[in-house]
CSV table of C-alpha atoms and ligand atoms in Angstrom, one decimal:
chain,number,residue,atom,x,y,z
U,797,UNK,CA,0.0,0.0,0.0
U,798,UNK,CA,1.3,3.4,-0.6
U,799,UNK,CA,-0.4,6.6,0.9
U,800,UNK,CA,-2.3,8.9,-1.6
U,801,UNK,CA,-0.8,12.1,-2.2
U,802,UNK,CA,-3.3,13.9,-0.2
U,803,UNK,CA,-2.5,11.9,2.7
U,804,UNK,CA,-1.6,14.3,5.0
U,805,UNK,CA,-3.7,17.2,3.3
U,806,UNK,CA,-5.3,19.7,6.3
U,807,UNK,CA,-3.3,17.2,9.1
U,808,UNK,CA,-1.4,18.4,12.2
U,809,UNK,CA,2.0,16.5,12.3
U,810,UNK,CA,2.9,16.6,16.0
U,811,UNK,CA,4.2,13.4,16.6
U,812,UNK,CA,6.0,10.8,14.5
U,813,UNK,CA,3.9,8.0,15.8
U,814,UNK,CA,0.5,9.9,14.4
U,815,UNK,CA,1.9,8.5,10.9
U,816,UNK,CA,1.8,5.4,9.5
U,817,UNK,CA,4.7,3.6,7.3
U,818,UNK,CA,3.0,4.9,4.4
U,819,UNK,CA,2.8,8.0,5.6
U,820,UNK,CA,6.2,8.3,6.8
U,821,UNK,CA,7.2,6.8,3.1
U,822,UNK,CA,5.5,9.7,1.0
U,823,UNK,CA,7.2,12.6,3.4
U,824,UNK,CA,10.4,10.7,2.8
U,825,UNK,CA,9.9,10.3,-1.2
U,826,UNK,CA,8.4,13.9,-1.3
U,827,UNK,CA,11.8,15.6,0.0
U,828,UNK,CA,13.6,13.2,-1.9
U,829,UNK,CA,11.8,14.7,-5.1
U,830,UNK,CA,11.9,18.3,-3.8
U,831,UNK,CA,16.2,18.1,-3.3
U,832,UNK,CA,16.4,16.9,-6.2
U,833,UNK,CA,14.4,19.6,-8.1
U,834,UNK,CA,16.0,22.5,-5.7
U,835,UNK,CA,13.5,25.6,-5.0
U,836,UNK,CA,11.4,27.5,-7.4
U,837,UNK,CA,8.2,25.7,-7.0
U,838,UNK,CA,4.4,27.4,-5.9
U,839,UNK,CA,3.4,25.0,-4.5
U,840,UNK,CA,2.9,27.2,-1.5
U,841,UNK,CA,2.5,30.1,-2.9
U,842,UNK,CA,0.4,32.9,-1.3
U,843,UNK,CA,0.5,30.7,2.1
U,844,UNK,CA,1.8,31.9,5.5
U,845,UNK,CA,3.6,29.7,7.9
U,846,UNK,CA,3.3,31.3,11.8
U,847,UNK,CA,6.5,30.4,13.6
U,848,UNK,CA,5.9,30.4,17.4
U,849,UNK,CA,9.0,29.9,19.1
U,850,UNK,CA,9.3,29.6,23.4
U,851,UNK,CA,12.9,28.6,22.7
U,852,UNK,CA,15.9,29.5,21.0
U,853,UNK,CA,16.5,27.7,17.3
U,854,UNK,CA,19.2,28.1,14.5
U,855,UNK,CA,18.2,25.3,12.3
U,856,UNK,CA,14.5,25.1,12.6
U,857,UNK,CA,13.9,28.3,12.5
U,858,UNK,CA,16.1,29.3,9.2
U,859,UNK,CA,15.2,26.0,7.4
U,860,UNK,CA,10.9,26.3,7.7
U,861,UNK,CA,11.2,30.2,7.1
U,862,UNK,CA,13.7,28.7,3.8
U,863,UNK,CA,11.5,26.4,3.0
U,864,UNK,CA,8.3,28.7,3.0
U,865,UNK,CA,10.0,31.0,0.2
U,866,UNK,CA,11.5,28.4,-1.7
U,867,UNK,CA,8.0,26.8,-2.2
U,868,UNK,CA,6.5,30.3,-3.1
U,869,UNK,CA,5.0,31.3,0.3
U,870,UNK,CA,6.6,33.3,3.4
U,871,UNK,CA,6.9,32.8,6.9
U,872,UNK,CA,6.1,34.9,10.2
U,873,UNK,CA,8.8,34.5,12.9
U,874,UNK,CA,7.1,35.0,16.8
U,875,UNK,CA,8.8,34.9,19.8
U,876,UNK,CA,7.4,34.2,23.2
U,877,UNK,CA,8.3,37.5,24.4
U,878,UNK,CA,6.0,38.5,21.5
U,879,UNK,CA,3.2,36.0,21.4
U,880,UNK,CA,3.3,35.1,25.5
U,881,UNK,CA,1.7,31.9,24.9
U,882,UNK,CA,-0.6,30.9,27.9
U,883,UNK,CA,0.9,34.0,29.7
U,884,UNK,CA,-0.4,37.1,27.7
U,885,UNK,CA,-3.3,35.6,26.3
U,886,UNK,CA,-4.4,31.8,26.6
U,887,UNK,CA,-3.0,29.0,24.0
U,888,UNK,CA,-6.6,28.5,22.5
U,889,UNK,CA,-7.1,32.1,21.8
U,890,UNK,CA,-3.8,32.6,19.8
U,891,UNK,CA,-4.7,29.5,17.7
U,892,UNK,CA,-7.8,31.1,16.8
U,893,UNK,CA,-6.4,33.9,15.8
U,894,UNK,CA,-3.5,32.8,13.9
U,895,UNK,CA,-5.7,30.7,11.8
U,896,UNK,CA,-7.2,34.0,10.9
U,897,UNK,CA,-4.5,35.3,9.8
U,898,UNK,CA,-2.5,31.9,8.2
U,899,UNK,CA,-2.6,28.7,6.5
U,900,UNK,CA,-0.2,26.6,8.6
U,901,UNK,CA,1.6,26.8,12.2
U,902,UNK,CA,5.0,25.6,13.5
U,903,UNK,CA,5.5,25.7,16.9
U,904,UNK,CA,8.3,25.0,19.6
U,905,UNK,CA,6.9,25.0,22.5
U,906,UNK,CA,8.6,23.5,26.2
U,907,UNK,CA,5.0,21.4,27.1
U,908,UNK,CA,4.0,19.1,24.5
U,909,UNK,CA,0.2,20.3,26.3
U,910,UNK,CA,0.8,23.5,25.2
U,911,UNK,CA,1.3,22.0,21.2
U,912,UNK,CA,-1.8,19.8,22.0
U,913,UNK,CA,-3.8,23.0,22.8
U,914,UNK,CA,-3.0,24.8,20.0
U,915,UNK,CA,-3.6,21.8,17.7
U,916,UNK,CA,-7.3,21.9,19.5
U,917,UNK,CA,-7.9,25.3,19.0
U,918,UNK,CA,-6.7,26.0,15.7
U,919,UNK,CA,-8.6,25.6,12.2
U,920,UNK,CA,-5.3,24.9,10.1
U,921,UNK,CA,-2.5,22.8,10.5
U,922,UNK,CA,-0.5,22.6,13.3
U,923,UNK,CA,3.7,21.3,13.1
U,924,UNK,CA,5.9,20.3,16.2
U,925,UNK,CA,8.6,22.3,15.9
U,926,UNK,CA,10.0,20.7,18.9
U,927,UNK,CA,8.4,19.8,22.3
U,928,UNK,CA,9.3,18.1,25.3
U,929,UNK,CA,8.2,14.7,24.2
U,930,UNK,CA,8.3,14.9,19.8
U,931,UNK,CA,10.8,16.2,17.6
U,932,UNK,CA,9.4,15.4,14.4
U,933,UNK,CA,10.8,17.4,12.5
U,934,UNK,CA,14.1,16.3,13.2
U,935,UNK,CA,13.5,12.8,12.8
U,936,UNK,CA,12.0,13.0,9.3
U,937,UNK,CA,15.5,14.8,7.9
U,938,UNK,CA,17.2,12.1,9.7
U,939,UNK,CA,15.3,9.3,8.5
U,940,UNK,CA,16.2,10.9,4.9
U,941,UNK,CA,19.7,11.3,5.8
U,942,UNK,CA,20.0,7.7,6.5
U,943,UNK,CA,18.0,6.9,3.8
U,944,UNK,CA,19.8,8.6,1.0
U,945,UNK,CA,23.0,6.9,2.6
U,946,UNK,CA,21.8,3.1,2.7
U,947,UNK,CA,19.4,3.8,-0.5
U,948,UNK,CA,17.0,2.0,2.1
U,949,UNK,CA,15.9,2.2,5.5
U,950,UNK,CA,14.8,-1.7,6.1
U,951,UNK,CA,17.0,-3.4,8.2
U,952,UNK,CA,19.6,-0.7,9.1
U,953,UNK,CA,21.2,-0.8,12.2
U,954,UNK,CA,20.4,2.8,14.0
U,955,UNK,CA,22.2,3.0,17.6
U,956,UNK,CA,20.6,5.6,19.7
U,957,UNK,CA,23.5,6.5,22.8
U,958,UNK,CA,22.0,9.3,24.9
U,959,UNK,CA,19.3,10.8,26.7
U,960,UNK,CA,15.4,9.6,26.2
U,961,UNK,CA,14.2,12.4,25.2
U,962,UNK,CA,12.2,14.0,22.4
U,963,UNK,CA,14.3,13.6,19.7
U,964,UNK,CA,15.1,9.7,20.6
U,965,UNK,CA,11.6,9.1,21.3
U,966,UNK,CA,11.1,10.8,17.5
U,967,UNK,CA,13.9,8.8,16.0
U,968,UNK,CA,13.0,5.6,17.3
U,969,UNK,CA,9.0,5.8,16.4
U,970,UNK,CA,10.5,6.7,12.8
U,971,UNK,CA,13.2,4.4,12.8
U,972,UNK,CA,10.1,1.5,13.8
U,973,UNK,CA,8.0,2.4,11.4
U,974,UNK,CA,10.3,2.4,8.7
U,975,UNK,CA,11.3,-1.6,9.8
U,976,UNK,CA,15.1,-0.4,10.9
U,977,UNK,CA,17.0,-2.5,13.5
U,978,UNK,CA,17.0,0.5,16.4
U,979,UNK,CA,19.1,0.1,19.5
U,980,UNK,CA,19.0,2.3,22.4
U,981,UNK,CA,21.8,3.1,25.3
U,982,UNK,CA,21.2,5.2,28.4
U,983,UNK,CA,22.0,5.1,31.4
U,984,UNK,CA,19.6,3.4,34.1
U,985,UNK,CA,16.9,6.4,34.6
U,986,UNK,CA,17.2,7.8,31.3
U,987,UNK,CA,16.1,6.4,29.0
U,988,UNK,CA,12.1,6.2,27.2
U,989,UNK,CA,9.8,5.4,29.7
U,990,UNK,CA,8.9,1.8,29.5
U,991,UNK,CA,5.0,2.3,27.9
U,992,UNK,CA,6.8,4.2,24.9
U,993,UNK,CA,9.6,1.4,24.5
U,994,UNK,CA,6.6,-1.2,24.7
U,995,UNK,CA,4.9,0.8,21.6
U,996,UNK,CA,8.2,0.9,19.7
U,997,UNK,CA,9.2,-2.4,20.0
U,998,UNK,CA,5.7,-3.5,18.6
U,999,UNK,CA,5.7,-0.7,16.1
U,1000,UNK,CA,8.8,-2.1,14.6
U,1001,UNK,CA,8.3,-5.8,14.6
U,1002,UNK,CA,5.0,-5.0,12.7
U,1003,UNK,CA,6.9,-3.6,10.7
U,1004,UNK,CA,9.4,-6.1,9.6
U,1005,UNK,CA,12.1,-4.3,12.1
U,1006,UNK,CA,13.3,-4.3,16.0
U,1007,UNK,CA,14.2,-2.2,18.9
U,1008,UNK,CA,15.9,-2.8,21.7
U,1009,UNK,CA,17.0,-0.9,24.4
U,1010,UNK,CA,20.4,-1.5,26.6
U,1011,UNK,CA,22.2,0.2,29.6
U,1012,UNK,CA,25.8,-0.1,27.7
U,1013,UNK,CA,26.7,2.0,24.8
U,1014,UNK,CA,28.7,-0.9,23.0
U,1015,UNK,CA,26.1,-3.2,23.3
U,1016,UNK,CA,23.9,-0.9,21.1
U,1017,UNK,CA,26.9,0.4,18.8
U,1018,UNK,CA,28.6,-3.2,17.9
U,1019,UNK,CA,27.8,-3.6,14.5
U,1020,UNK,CA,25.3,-0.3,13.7
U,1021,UNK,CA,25.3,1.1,10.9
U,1022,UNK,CA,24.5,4.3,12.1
U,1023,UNK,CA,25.6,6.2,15.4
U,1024,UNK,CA,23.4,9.1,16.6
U,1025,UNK,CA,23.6,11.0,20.1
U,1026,UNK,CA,22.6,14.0,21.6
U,1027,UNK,CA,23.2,16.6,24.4
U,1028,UNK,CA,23.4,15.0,27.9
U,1029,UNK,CA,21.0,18.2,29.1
U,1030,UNK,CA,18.3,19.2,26.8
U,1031,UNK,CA,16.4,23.2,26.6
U,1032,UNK,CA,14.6,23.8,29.7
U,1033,UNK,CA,16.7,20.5,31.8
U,1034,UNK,CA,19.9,23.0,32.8
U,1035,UNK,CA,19.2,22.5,36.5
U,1036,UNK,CA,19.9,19.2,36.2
U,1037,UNK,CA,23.3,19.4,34.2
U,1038,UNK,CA,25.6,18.3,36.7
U,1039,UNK,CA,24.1,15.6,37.7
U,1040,UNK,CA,23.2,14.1,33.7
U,1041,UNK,CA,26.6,14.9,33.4
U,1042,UNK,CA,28.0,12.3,36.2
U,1043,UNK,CA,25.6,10.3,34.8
U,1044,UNK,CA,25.9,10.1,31.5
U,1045,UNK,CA,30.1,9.3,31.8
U,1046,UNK,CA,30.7,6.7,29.6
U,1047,UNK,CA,28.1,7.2,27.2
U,1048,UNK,CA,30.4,9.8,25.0
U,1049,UNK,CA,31.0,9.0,21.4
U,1050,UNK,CA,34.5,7.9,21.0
U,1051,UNK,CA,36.7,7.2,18.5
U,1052,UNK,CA,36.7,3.6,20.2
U,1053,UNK,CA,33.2,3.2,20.4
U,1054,UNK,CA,32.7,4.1,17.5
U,1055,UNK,CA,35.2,1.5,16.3
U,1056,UNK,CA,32.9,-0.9,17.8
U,1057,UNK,CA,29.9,0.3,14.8
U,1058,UNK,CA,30.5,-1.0,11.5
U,1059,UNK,CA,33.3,0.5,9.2
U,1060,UNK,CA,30.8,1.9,6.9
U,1061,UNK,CA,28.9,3.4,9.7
U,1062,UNK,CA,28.0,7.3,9.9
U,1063,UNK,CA,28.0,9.3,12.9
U,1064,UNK,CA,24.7,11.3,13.3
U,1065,UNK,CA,23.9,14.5,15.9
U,1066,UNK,CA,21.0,16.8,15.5
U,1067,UNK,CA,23.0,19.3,16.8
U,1068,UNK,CA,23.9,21.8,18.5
U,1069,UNK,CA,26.4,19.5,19.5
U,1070,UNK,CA,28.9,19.8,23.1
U,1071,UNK,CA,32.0,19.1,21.6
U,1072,UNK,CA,34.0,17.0,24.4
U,1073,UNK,CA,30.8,15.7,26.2
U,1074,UNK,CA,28.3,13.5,24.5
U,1075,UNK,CA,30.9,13.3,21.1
U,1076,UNK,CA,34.5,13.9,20.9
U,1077,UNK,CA,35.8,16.2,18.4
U,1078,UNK,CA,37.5,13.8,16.4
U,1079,UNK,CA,34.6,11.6,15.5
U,1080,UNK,CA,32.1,14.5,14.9
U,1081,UNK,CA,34.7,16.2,12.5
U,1082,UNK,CA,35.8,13.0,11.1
U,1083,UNK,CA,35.0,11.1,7.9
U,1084,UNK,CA,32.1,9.4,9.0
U,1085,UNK,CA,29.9,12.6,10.5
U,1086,UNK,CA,27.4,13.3,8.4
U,1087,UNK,CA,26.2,16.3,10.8
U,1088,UNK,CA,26.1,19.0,8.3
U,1089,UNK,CA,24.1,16.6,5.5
U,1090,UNK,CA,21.5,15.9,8.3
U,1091,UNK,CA,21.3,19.7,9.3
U,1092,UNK,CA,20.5,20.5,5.6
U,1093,UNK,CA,18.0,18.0,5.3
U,1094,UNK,CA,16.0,19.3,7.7
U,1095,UNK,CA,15.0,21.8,5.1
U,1096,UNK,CA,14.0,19.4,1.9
U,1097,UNK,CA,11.9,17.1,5.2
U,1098,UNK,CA,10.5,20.1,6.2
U,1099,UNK,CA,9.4,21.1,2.7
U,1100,UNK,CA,7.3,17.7,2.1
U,1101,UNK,CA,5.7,18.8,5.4
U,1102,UNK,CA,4.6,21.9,4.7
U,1103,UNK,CA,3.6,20.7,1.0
U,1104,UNK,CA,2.0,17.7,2.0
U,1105,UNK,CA,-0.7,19.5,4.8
U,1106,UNK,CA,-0.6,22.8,3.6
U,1107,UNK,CA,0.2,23.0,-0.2
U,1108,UNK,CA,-2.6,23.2,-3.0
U,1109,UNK,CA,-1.4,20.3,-4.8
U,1110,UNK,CA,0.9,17.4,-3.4
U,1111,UNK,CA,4.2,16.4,-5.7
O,18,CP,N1,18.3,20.3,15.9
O,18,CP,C1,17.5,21.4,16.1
O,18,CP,O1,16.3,21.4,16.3
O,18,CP,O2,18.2,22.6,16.0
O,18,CP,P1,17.7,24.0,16.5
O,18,CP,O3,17.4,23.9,18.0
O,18,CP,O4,18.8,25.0,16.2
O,18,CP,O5,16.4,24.3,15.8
């Protein structure tokens, strides 16, 4: 089964496991298409993209508000200290407003409730731009990073060494659907809460794939084809630096570990990345970082998203 183009047509996308394979399989194929044909297309033309922001951004920010005028439409950048989300006005009245005023809305938010809210309240459609459960976004470029590496996702080893957060919980929902062997390290307290490791591991054996989830970082790396971490402390979890920090010793990306992975394998980060922490400088500068490929993909990803729910016509 493939998804029809319209698919995704008038949908919210704030979470990777609101897809299905198909789904995930048409955003995939649609940035594929859109790289390849570079910008210069109306398929959004006339449209506005609202960016809310409560937290800083570099690449999400500059790639949707890209990706808006390279598809013929522009974007609105709003700051909390503008917008004051839940805090100058409630969550439910912005979204009303907004869909006054715009045809689609990305938001970053810290509460994944206050996305929820907004994708209650509003009458177009709604895009995680990064919560503190989803980062959709994110996953979809990587997925297509991988992707365009292996020429397929089935059966690729992904290991996942870090923190369970959103954009592990977002990688490995994508990684299942897409029937990829994922394997997870953390440390004992950090990783996905058990309910959401229960749903992946299902989500990927129906789907020709598996997960599993380990406490040591070369049980997950031996053999992967891919390695992927992320900051030890996240937006909005500095308090707790220190002690993530302790934690988290041992669970750096090493030349050595890394050694471990296959000698095809690629290193992956969503970055920013904490050079010396959770990946040493020599293996996220070396010849198997694909960093910078993955950063620019999250513009051609996030170009089948907005096409898909909020362009005219899908490709
Ligand atoms: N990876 C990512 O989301 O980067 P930004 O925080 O810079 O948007």
């Amino acid at each position: 089964m493939t998804a029809s183009e319209d698919a995704l047509k008038g949908r919210n996308l704030l979470s990777i496991a609101e897809l299905n394979a198909d789904e995930v399989e048409l955003l995939l194929r649609t940035a594929l298409s859109l790289k390849r044909d570079g910008g210069g297309h109306d398929i959004l033309r006339n449209k506005t993209l609202a960016l809310i922001f409560e937290k800083p951004s570099l690449r999400t920010r500059v790639s949707f508000d890209v990706a808006m005028q390279e598809l013929g439409g522009h974007a609105i950048y709003l700051s909390q200290a503008e917008v004051g989300l839940g805090q100058r006005e409630p969550v439910s009245d912005v979204a009303r407003v907004l869909s006054r005023y715009v045809d689609v809305i990305a938001a970053r938010t810290y509460s994944h409730e206050t996305l929820l809210n907004l994708a209650r309240f509003a009458d177009v459609p709604v895009i995680n731009a990064l919560s503190d459960e989803e980062h959709p976004c994110q996953a979809l470029a990587d997925l297509l990073t991988v992707r365009e590496r292996f020429d397929s996702l089935r059966g690729v080893r992904l290991a996942f060494v870090g923190d369970g957060f959103n954009v592990a919980q977002s990688l490995a929902e994508g990684a299942a659907l897409a029937g990829m062997s994922f394997a997870m390290a953390s440390p004992e307290g950090y990783s996905l809460p058990d309910a959401v490791q229960n749903m992946i591991a299902e989500t990927a054996a129906a789907n020709g794939g598996r997960a599993d989830f380990y406490d040591s970082a070369a049980d997950a790396v031996q053999d992967a084809d891919v390695v992927y971490t992320d900051v030890w402390a996240s937006m909005g979890q500095e308090d707790s630096y220190t002690a993530r920090k302790e934690a988290f010793t041992g669970y750096a990306i090493t030349a050595d570990l890394m050694a471990l992975a296959k000698p095809t394998a690629i290193f992956m980060h969503d970055l920013p990345a904490h050079r010396g922490e959770e990946v040493m400088e020599d293996v996220i500068e070396g010849p198997q970082s694909v960093v910078f490929d993955q950063a620019e993909n999250r513009l051609h990803a996030q170009k089948a998203i907005l096409a898909l729910t909020a362009g005219e016509h899908a490709r």
